[in-house]
Tab-separated table of C-alpha atoms in Angstrom:
chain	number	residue	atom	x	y	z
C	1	UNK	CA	-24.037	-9.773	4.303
C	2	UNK	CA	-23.951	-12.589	1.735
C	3	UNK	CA	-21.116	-15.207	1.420
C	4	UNK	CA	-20.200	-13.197	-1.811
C	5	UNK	CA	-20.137	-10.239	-0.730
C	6	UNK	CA	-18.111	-11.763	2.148
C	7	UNK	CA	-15.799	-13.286	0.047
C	8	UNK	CA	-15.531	-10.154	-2.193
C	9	UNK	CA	-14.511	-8.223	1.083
C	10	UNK	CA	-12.164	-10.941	1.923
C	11	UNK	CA	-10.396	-10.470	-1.449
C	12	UNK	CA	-10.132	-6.621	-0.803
C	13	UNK	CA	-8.927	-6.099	2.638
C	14	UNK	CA	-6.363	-9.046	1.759
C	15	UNK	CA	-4.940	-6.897	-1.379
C	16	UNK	CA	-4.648	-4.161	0.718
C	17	UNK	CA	-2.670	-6.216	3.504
C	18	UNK	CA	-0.341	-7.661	1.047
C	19	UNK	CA	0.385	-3.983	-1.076
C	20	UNK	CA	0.258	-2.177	2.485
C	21	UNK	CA	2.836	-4.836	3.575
C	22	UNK	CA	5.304	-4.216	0.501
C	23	UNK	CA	4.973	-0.676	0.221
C	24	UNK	CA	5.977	-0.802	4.346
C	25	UNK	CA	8.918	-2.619	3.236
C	26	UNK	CA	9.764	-0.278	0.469
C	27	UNK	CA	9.535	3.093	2.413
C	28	UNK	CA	11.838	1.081	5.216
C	29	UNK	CA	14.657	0.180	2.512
C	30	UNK	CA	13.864	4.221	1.873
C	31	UNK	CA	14.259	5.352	4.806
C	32	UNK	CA	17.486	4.001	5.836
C	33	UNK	CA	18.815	5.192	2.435
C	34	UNK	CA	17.798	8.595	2.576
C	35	UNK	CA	19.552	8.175	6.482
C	36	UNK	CA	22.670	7.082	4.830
C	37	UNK	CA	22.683	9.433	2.395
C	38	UNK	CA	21.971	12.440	4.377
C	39	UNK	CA	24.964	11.653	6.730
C	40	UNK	CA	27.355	10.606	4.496
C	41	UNK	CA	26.084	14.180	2.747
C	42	UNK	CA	27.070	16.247	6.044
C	43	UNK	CA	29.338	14.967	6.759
C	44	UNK	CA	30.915	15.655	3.359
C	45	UNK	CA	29.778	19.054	3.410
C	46	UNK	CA	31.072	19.667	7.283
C	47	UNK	CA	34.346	17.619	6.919
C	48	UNK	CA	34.945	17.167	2.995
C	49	UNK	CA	38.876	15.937	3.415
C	50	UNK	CA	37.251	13.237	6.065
C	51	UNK	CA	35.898	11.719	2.428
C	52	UNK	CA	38.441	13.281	0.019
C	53	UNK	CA	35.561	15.440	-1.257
C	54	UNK	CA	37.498	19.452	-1.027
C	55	UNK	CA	37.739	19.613	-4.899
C	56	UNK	CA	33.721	18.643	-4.978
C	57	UNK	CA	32.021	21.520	-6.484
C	58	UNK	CA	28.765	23.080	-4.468
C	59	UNK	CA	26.299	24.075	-7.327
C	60	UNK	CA	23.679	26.204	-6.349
C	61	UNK	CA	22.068	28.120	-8.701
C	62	UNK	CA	24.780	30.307	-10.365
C	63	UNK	CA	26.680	30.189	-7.245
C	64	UNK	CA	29.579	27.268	-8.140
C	65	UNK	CA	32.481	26.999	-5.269
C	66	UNK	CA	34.905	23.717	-3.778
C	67	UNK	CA	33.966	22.875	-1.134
C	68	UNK	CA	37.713	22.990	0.414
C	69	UNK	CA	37.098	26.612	-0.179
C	70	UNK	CA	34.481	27.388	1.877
C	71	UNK	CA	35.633	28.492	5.816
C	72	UNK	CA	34.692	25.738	8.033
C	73	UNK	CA	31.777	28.159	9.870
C	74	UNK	CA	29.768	27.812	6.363
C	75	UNK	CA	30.028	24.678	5.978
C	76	UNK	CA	28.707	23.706	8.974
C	77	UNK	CA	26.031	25.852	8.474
C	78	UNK	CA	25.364	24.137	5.397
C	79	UNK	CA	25.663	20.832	7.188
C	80	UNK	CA	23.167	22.141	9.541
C	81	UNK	CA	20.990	23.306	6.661
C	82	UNK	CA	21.151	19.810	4.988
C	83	UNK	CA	21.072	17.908	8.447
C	84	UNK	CA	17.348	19.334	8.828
C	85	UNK	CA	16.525	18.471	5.217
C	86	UNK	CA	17.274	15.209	5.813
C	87	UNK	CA	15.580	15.185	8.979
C	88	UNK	CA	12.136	16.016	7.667
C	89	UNK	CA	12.552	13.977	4.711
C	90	UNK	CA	13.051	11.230	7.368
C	91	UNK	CA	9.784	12.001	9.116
C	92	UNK	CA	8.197	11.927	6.159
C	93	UNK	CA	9.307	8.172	5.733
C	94	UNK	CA	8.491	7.034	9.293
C	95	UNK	CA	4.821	8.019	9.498
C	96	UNK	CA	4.486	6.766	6.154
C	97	UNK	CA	5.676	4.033	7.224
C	98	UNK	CA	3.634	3.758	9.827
C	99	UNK	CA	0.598	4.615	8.684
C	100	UNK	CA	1.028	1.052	5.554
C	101	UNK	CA	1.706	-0.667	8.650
C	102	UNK	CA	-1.268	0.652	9.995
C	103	UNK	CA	-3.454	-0.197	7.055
C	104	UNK	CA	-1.427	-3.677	6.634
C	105	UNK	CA	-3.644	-4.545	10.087
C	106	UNK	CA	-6.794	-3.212	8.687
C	107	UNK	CA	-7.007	-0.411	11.312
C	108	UNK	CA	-8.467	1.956	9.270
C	109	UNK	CA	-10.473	3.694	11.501
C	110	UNK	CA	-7.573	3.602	14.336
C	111	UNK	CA	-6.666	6.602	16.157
C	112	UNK	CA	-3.188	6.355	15.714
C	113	UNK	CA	-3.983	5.811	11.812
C	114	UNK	CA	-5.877	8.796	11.733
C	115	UNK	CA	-2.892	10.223	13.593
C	116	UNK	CA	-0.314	9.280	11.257
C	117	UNK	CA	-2.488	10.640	8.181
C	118	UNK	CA	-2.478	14.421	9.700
C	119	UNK	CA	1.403	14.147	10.888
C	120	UNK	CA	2.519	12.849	7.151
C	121	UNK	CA	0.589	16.073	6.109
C	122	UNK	CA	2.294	18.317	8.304
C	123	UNK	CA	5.530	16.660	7.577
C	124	UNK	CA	4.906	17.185	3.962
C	125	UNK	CA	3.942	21.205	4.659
C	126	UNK	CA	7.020	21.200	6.626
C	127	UNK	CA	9.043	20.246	4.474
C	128	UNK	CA	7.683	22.266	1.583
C	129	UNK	CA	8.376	25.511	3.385
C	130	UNK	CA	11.801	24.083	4.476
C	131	UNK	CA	12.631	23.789	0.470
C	132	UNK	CA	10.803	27.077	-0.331
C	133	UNK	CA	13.466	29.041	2.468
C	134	UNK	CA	16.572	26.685	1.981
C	135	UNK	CA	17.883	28.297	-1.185
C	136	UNK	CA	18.418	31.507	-0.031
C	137	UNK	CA	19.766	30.508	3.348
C	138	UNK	CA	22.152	28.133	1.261
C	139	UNK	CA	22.973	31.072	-1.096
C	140	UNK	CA	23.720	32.983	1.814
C	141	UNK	CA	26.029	30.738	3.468
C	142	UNK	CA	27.874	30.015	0.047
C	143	UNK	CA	29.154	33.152	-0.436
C	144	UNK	CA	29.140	34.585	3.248
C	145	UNK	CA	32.912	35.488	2.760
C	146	UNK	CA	32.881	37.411	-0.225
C	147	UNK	CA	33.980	40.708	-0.123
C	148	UNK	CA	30.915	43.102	0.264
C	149	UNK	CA	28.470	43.734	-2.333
C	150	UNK	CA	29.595	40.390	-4.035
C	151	UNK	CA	27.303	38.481	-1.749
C	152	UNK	CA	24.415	36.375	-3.398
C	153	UNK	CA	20.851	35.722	-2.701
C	154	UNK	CA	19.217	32.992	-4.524
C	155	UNK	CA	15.715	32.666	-4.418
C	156	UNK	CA	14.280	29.347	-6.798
C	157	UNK	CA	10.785	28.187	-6.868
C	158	UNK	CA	10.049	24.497	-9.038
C	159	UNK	CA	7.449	21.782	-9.090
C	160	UNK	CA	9.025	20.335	-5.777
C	161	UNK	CA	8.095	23.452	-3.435
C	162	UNK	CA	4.336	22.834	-4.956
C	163	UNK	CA	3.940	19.569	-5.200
C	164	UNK	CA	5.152	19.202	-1.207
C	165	UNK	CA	2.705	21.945	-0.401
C	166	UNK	CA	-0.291	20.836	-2.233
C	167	UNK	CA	0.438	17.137	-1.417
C	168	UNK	CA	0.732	18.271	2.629
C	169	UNK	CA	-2.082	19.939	2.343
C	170	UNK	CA	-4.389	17.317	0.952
C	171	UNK	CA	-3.013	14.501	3.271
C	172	UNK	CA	-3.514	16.954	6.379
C	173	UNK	CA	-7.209	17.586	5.572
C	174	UNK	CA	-7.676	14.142	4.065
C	175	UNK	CA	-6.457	13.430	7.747
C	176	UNK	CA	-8.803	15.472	9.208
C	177	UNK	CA	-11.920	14.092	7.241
C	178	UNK	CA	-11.353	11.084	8.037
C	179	UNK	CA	-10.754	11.628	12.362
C	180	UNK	CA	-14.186	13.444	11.516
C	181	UNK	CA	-15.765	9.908	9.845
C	182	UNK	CA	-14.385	7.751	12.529
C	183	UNK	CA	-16.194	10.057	14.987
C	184	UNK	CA	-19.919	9.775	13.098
C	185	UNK	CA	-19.268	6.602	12.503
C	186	UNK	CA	-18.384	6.034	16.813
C	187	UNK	CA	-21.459	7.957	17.592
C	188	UNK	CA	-23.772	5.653	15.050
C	189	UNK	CA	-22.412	2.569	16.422
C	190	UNK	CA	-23.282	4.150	19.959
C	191	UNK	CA	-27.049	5.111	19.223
C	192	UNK	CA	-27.589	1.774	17.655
């Protein structure tokens, strides 16, 4: 390799060391908002006179209700509901995390990179089917104690299901491709 092209190489692993480093940061500062967030969330939804919240109206859909009228067992099935939203969202942002941190020490090749790639994915799948099913089971609990045969079922599908899904998806075999290079590329280093 020439003293260009070893300069050149300098230049690009140390842009991606100083964006990996930043976007590290910035899915940190993420993370611990979307933790705030998502307890100060159920707990609103579990105990809304905790944050004088009972005249906050639940919109879901067509289904509108207070939340001081919803019996305490719904809500903290909602809670629940939102408590493992949050959750995966929160996975998401660790191994994301992770993995800059991962490529902010130029381990590209690492197994626990290559690790971190596939979980993100499943994270991301997770999470899509977790949006997919968490309108109906929301629907459900919001209107668990009407009388019967005024009970509603909402089903929604948008962009966000999809683009979780499809994103997931892509990062999971993306993942997998590259565990696959860092193998060939083991076994050439090996036979040389």
């Amino acid at each position: 390799m020439s003293e260009l092209e070893q300069v050149e190489r300098e230049r690009r692993l140390s842009r991606i060391r100083r964006l990996s480093t930043a976007m590290k940061w910035f899915v940190t500062v993420v993370l611990v908002m979307v933790a705030v967030i998502g307890a100060l969330l159920v707990i609103t939804v579990m105990l809304p006179a905790v944050l004088d919240a009972a005249t906050e109206t639940v919109d879901l859909s067509d289904i509108e209700r207070n939340l001081g009228e919803i019996p305490i067992a719904q809500r903290i099935g909602m809670g629940i509901v939102l408590a493992c939203a949050f959750g995966l969202l929160l996975g998401i942002c660790w191994n994301t995390r992770q993995l800059f941190d991962q490529f902010r020490k130029a381990a590209f090749f690492a197994p626990d990179t290559l690790a971190r790639m596939i979980k993100i994915g499943i994270w991301l799948l997770a999470y899509g089917v977790f949006d997919i099913l968490s309108d109906p089971i929301l629907s459900v609990l919001l209107t668990w104690d009407y009388p019967d045969g005024e009970g509603q079922i909402e089903v929604a599908l948008d962009g966000g299901e999809a683009f979780f899904l499809i994103f997931g998806a892509l990062m999971l075999v993306f993942g997998w491709i590259m565990r696959e290079a860092a193998t060939i590329a083991e076994e050439n280093r090996q036979f040389v």
